[in-house]
CSV table of C-alpha atoms in Angstrom, one decimal:
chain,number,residue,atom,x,y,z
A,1,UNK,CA,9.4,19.7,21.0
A,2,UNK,CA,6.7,17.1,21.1
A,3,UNK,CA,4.0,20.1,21.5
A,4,UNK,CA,5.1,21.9,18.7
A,5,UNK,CA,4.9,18.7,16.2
A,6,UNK,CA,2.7,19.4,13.2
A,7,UNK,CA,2.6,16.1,11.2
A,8,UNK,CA,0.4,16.3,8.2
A,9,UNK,CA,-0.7,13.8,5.7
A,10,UNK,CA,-1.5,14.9,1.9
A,11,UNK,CA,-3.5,11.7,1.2
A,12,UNK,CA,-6.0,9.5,-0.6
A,13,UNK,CA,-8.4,7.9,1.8
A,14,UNK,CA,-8.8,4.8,0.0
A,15,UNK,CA,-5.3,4.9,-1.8
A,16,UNK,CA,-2.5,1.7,-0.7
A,17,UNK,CA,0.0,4.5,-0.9
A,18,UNK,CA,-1.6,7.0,1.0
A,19,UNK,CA,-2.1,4.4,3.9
A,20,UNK,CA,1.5,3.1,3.9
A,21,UNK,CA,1.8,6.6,5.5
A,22,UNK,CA,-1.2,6.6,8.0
A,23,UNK,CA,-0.7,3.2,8.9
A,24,UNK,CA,3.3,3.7,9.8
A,25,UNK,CA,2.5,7.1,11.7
A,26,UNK,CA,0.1,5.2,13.4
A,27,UNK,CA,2.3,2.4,14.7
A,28,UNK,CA,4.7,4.9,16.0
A,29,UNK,CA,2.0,6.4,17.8
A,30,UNK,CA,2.5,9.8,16.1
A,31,UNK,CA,-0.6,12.4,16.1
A,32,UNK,CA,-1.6,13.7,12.6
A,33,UNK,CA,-3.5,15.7,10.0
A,34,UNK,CA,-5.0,13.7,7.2
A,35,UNK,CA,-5.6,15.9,4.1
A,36,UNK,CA,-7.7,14.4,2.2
A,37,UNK,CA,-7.1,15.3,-1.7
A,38,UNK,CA,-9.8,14.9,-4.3
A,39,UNK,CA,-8.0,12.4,-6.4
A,40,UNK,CA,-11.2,10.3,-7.9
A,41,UNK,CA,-11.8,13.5,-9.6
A,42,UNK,CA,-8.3,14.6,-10.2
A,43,UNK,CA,-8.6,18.0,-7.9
A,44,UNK,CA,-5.9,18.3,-6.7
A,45,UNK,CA,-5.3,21.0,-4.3
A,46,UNK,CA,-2.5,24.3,-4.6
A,47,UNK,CA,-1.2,22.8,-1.5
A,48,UNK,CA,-0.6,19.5,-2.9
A,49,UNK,CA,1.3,20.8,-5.9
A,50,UNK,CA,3.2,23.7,-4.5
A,51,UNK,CA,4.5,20.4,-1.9
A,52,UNK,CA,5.7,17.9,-4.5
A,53,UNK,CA,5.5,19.2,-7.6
A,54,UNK,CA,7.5,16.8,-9.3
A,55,UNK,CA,4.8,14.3,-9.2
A,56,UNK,CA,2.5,16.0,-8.4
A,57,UNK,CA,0.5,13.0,-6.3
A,58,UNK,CA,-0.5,12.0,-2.9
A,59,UNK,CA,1.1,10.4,-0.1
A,60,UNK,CA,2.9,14.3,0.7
A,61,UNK,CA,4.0,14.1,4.5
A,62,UNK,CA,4.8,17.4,5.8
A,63,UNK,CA,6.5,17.6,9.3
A,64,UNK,CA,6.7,20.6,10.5
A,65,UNK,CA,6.8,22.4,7.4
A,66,UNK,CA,8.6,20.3,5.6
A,67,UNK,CA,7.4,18.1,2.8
A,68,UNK,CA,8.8,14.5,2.1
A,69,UNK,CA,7.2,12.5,-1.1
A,70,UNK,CA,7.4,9.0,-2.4
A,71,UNK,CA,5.7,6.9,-0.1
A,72,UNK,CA,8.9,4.5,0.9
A,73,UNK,CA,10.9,7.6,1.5
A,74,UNK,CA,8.6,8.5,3.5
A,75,UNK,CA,8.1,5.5,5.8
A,76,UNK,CA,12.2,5.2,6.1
A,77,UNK,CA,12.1,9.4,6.9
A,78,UNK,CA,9.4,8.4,9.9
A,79,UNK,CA,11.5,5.4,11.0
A,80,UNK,CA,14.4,7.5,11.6
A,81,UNK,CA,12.1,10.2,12.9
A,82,UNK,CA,10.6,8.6,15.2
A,83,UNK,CA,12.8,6.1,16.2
A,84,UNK,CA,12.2,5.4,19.8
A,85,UNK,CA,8.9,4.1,19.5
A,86,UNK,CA,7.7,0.8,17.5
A,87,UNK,CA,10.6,-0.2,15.3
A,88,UNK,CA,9.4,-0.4,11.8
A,89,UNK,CA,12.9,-1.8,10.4
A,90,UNK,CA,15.0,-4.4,11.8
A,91,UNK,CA,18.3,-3.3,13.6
A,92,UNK,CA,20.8,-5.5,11.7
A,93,UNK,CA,21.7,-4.4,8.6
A,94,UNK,CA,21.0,-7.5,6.4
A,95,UNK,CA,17.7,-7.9,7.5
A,96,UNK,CA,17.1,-4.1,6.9
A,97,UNK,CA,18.7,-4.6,3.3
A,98,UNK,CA,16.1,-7.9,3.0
A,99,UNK,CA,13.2,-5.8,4.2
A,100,UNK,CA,13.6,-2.8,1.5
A,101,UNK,CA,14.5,-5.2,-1.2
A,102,UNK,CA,10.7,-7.2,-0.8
A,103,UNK,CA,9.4,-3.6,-0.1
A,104,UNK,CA,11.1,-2.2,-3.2
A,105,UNK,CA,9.7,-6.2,-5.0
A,106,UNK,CA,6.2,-4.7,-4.5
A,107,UNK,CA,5.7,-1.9,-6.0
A,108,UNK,CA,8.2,-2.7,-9.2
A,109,UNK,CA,6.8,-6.3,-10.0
A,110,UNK,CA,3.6,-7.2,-7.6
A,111,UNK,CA,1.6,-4.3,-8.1
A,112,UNK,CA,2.1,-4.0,-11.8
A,113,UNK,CA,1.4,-7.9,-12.4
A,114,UNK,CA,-1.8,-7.5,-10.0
A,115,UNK,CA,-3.3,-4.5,-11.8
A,116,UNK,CA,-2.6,-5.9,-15.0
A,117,UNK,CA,-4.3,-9.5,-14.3
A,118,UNK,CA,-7.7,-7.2,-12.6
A,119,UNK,CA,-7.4,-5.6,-15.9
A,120,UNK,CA,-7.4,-8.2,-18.4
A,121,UNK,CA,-9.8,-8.9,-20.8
A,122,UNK,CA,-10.6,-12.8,-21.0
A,123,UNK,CA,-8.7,-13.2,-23.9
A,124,UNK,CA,-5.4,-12.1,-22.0
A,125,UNK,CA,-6.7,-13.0,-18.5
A,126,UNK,CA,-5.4,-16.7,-18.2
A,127,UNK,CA,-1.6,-15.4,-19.4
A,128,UNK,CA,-2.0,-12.4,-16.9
A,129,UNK,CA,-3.4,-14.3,-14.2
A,130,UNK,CA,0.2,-16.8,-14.2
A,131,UNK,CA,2.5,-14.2,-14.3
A,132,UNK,CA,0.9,-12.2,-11.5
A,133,UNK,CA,1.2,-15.5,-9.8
A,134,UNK,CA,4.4,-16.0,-11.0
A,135,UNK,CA,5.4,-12.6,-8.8
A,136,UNK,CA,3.4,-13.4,-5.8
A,137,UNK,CA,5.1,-16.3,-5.1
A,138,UNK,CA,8.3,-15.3,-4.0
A,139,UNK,CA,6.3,-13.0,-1.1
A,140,UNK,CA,4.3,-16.6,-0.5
A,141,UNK,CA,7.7,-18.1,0.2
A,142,UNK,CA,8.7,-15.1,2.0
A,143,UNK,CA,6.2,-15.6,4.7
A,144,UNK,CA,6.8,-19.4,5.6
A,145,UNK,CA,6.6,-19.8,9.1
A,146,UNK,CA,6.2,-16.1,10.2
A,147,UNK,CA,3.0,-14.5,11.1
A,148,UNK,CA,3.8,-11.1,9.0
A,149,UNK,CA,6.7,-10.1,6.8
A,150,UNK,CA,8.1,-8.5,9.7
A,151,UNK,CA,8.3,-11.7,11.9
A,152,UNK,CA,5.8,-11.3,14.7
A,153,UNK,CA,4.4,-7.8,14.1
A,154,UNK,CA,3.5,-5.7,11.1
A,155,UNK,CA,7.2,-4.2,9.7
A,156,UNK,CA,8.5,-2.2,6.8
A,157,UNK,CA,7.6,-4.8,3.8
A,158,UNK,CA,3.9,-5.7,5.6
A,159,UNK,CA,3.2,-1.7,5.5
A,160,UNK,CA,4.2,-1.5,1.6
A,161,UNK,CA,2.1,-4.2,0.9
A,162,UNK,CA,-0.6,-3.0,2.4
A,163,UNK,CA,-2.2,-2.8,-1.0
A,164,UNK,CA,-2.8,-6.5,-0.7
A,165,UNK,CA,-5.3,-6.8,2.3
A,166,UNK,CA,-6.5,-3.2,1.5
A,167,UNK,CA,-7.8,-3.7,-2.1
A,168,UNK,CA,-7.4,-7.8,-3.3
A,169,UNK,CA,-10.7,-9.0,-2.0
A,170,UNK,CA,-12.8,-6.2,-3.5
A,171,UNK,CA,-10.3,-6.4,-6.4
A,172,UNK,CA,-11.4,-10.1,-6.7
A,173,UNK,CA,-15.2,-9.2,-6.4
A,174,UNK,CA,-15.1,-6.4,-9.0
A,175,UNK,CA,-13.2,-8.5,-11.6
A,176,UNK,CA,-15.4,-11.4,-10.7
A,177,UNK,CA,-12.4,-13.7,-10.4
A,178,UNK,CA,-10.4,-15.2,-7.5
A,179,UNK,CA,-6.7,-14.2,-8.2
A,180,UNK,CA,-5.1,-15.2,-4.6
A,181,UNK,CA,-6.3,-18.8,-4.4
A,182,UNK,CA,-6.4,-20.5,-0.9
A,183,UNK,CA,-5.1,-23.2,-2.6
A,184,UNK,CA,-1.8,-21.9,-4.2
A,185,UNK,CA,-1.3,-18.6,-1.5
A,186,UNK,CA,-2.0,-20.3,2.0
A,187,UNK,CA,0.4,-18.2,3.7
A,188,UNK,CA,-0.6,-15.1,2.0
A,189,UNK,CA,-4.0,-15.7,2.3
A,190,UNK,CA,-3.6,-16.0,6.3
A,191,UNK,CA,-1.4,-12.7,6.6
A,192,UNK,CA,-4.3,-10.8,4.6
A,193,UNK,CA,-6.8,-12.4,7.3
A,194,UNK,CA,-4.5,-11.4,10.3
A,195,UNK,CA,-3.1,-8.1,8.7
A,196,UNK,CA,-7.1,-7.5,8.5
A,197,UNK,CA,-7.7,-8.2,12.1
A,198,UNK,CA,-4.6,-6.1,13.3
A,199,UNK,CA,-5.7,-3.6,15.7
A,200,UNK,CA,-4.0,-0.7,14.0
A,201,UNK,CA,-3.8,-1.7,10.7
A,202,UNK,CA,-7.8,-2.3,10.3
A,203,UNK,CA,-8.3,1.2,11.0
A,204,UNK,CA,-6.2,2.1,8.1
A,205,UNK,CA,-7.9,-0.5,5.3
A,206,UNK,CA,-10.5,0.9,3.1
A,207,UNK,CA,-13.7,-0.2,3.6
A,208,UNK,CA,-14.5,-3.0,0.8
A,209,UNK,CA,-17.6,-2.1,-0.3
A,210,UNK,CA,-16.2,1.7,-0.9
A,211,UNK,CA,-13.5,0.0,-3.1
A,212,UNK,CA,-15.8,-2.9,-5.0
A,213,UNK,CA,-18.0,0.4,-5.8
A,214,UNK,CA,-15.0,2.8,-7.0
A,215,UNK,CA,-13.7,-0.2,-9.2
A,216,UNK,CA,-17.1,-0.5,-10.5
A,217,UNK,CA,-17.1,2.7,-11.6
A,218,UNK,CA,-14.1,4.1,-12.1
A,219,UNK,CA,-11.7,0.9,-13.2
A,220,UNK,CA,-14.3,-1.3,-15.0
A,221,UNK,CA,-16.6,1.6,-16.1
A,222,UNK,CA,-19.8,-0.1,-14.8
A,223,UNK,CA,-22.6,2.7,-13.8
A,224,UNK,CA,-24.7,0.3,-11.1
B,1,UNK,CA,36.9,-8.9,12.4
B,2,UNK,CA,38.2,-6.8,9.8
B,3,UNK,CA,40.7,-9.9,8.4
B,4,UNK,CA,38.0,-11.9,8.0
B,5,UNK,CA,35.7,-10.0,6.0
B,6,UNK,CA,35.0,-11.1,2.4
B,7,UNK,CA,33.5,-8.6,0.0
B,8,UNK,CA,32.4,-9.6,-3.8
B,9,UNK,CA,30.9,-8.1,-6.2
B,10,UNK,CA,29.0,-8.9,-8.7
B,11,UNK,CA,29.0,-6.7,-11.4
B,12,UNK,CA,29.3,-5.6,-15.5
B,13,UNK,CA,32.8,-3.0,-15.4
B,14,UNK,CA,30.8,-0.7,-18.0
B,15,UNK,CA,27.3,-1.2,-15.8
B,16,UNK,CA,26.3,2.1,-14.2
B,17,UNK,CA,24.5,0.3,-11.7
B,18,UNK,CA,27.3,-1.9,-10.9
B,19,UNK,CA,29.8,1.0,-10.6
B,20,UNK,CA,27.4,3.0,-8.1
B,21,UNK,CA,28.5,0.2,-5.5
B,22,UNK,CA,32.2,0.0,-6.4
B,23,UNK,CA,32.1,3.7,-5.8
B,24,UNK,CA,30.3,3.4,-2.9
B,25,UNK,CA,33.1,0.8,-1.4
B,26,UNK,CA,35.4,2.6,-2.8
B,27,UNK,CA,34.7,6.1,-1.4
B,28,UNK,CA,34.7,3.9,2.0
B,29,UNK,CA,38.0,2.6,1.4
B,30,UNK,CA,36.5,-1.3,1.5
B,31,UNK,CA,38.6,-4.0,-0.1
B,32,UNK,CA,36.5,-6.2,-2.2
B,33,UNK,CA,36.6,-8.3,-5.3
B,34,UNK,CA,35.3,-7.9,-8.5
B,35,UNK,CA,33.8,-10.8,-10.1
B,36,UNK,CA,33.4,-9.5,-14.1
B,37,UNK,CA,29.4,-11.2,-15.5
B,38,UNK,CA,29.2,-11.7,-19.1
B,39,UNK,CA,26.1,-9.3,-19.6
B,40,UNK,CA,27.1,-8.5,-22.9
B,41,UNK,CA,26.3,-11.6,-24.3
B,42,UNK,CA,23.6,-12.8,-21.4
B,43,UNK,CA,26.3,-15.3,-19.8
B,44,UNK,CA,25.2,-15.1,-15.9
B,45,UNK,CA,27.2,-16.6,-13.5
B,46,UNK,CA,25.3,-20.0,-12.0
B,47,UNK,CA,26.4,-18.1,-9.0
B,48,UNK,CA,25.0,-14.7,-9.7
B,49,UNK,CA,21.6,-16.7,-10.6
B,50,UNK,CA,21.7,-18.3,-6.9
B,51,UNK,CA,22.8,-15.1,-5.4
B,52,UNK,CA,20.1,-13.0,-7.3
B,53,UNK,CA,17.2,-15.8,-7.9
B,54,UNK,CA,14.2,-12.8,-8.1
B,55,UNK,CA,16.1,-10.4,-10.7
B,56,UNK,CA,19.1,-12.7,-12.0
B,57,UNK,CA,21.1,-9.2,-12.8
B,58,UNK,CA,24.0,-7.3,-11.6
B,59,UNK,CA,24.8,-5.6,-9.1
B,60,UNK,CA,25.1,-8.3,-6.4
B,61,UNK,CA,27.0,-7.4,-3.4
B,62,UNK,CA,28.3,-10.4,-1.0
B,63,UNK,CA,29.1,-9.7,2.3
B,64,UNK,CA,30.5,-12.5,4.1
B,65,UNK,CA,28.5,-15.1,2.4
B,66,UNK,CA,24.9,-12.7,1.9
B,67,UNK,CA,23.9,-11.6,-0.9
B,68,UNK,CA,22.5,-8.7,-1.5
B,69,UNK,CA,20.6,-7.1,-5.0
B,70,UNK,CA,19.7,-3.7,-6.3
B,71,UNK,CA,21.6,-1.1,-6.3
B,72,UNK,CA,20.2,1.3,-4.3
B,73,UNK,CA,19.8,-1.6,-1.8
B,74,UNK,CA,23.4,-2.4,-1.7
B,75,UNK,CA,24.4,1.2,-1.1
B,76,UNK,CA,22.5,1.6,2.1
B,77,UNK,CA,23.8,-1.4,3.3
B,78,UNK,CA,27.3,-0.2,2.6
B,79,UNK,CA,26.1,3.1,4.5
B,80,UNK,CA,25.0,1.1,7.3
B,81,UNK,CA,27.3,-1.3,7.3
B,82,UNK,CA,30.8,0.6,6.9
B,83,UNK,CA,29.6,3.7,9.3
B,84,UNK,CA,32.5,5.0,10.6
B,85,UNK,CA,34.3,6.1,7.2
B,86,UNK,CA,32.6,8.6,4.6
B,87,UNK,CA,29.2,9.3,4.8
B,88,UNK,CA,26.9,8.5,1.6
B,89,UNK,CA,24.4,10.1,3.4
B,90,UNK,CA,23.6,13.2,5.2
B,91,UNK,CA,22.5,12.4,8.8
B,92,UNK,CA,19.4,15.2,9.2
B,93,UNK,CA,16.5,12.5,8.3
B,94,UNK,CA,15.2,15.1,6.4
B,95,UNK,CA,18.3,15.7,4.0
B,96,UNK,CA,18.9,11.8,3.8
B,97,UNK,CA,14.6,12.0,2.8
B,98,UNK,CA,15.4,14.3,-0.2
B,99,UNK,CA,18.5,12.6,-0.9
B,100,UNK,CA,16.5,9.0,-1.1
B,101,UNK,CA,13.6,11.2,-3.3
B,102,UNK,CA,16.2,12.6,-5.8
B,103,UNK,CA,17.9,8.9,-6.3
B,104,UNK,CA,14.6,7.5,-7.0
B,105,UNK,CA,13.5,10.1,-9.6
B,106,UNK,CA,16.9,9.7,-11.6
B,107,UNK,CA,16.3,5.7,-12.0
B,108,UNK,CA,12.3,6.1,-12.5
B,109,UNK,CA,12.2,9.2,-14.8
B,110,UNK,CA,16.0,10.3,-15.5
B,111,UNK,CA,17.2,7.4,-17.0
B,112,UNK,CA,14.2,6.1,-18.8
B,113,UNK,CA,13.7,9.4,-20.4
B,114,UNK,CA,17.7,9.6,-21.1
B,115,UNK,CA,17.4,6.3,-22.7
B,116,UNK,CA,14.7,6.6,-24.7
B,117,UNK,CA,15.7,10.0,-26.5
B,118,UNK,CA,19.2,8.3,-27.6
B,119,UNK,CA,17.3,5.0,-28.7
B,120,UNK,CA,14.7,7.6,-30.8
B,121,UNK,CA,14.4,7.7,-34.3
B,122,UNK,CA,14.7,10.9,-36.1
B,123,UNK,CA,11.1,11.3,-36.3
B,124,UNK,CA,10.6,11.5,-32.9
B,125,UNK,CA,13.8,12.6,-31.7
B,126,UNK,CA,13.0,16.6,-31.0
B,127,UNK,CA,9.9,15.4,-28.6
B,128,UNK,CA,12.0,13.0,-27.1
B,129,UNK,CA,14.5,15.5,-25.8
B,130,UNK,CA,12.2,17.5,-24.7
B,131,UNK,CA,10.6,15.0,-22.5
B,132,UNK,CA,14.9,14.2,-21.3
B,133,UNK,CA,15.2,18.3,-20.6
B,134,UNK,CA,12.3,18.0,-18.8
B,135,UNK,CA,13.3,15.2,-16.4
B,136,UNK,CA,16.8,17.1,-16.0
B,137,UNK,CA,15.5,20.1,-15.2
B,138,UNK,CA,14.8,19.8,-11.6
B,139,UNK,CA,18.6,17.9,-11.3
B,140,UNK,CA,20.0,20.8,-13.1
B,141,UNK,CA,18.1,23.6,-10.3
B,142,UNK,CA,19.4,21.0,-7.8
B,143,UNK,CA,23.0,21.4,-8.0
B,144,UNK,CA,22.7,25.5,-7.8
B,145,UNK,CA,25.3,27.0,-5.6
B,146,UNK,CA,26.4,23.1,-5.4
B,147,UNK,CA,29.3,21.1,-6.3
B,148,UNK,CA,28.1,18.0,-5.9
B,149,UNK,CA,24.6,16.8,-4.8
B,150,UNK,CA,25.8,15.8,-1.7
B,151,UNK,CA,26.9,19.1,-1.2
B,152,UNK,CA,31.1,19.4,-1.2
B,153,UNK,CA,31.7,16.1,-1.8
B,154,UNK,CA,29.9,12.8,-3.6
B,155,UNK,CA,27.1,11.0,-1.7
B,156,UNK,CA,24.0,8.9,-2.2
B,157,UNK,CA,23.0,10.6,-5.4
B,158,UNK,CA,26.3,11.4,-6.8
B,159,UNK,CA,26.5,7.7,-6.9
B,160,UNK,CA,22.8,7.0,-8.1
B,161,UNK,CA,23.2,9.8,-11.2
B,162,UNK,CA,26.9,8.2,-12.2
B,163,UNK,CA,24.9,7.2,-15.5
B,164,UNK,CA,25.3,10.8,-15.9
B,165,UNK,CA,29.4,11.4,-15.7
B,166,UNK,CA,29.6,7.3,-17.1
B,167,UNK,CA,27.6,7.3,-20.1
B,168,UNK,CA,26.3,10.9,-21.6
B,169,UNK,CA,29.0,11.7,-23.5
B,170,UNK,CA,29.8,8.3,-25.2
B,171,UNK,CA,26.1,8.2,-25.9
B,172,UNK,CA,25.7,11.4,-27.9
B,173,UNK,CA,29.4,10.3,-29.5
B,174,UNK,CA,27.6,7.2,-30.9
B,175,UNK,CA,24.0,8.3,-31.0
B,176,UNK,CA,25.0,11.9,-33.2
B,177,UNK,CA,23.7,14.5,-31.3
B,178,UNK,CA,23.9,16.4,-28.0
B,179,UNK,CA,21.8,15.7,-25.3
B,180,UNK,CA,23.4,17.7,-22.1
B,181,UNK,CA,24.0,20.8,-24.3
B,182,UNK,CA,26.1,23.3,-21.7
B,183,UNK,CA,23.4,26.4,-22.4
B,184,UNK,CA,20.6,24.5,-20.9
B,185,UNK,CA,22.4,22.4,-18.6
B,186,UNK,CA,25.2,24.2,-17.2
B,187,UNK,CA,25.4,23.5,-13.4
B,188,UNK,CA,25.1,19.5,-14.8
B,189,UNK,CA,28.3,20.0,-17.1
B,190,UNK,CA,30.2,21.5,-14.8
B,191,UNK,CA,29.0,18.4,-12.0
B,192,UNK,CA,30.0,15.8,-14.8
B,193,UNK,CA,33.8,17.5,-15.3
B,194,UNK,CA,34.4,17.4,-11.8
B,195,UNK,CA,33.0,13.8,-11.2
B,196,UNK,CA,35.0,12.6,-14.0
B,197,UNK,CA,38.0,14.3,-12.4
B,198,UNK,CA,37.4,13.1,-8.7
B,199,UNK,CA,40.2,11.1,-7.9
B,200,UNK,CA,37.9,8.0,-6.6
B,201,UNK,CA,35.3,8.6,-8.8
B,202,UNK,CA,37.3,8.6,-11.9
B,203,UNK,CA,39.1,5.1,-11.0
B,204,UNK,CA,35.3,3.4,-11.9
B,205,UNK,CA,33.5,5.7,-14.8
B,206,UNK,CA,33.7,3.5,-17.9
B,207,UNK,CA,36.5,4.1,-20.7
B,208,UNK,CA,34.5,6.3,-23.1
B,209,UNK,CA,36.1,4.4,-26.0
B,210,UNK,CA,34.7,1.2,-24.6
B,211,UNK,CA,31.1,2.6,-24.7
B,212,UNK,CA,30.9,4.0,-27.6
B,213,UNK,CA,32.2,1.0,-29.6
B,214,UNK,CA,29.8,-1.4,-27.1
B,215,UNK,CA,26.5,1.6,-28.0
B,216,UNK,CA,27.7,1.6,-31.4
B,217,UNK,CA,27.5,-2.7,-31.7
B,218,UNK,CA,24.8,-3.1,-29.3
B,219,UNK,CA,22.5,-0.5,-29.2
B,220,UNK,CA,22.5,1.0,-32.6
B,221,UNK,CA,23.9,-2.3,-34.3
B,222,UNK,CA,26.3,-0.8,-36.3
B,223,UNK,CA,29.5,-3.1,-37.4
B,224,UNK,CA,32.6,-0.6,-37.8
């Protein structure tokens, strides 16, 4: 079986979503394609579309064939995949509930109240900033006295929110303001810095400068 | 074990969110208890609000003491949890993938679109339906050759799309105007009938009286 796997990723190179997917293949230890689609430019390839065409967007995992969209869906589909290697879930059933209810937090209220503060004018900015801090702090909270979200190594809620070490320092260097503040986010502020040393993750985080340049250009419409 | 299991939930009887996990426990054959919030007129519960601190809504489910919030949440705990009777879920990871894919698009683009062509004025109505059909569509192609999503019987997004059975027809009662028209959306009519005449299913849809006097008051203010 193993021989005949074909694993292959639809992604963004650069995109949090994109390297959910990489990032959990990678912790299994599962081999894999990266396709990488054009989406700075909005090409988006026949292959892309004819695999989710409801959406119409990157991550697409296709295993053997078969193409699985949404980026959680995907990382639960690989957990259950490739279960006998690196457990990306917890065993117990309320811990697994806890784990997809923070995931599930992310992406409805952190991301939203991140991209929104990043994209504030300064008239707005000050009002944006507190209620994106308002939403972080429940994650702060989350990770008192553990070293990620998934206790002692890197689990289902670490992987969604992913898009926290990848983009938030060249997010805060773009924008030209500090939004996760040693000071209020201690705890989150020492996950990014071990989540960034993390032998597997760091392969998957974009490279900051890539980012602070792509924001430049394509978020704050700055030609440098 | 079993005599000592407490099961609450927390729930609105005419909330479709709250009656996907009374289905759910109810397909399972789990005893729980019903514990009615006040949503109508914003009355929570001190104990919903320390059960459900982040999102201080319904559904909260209970389970010996832990809490547990959103709905699709809840419902793979109670998959989890309750294994041995009726599966919610298929167990191919790749059918429970496109089941998981198919819940998420009804509560991030069925229901919002659903929701905003009954809340439209006559202005915008005809574009507003359109953009509903259009969300629909790929449900409707779903359930060829099907009786259910889950295939013979209800599962995971059965209970996700009970908006559909539950509300659409009390909604176009109050809001005036078809929205599921049978021509367009036959396989989805047919679904709906036999939802509303499954003999679990049927014991938790909301009285269609009920809803359209609460859309009548509520959402289109009227005072009949």
């Amino acid at each position: 079986m193993a021989g005949e796997e074909k694993v292959q990723v639809f992604g963004f190179r650069s995109g949090s979503y994109s390297r959910r997917v990489e990032l959990a293949l990678k912790l299994k230890g599962v081999d894999y394609e990266h396709i990488d689609e054009d989406m700075l430019n909005n090409n988006k390839s026949d292959l892309l579309l004819k695999y989710n065409p409801i959406y119409k967007k990157v991550p697409v995992l296709v295993h053997n064939g078969k193409p699985i969209s949404e980026s959680r869906v995907i990382l639960e589909y690989i957990e259950e995949t490739w279960m006998e290697s690196y457990a990306i879930l917890p065993k117990d059933p309320y811990q697994r509930a806890l784990a997809r209810f923070w995931a599930k937090y992310i992406d409805d209220k952190v991301v939203p109240a991140i991209e929104k503060a990043f994209r504030s004018n300064e008239e707005e900015r000050e009002k944006r900033i507190e209620e994106a801090h308002e939403m972080l702090e429940p994650l702060e909270k989350e990770l008192q006295n553990k070293l990620f979200f998934g206790g002692d190594k890197i689990g289902f809620v670490d992987i969604v929110g992913l898009v926290l070490p990848g983009w938030m320092h060249a997010s805060e260097e773009a924008a030209g303001f500090e939004l996760l503040t040693t000071h209020k986010f201690p705890n989150l502020n020492k996950w990014i810095q071990d989540y960034m040393n993390h032998s597997v993750a760091k392969e998957v985080l974009p490279q900051k400068d890539f980012l602070v340049a792509f924001l430049n250009k394509v978020v704050f419409g700055r030609n440098n």
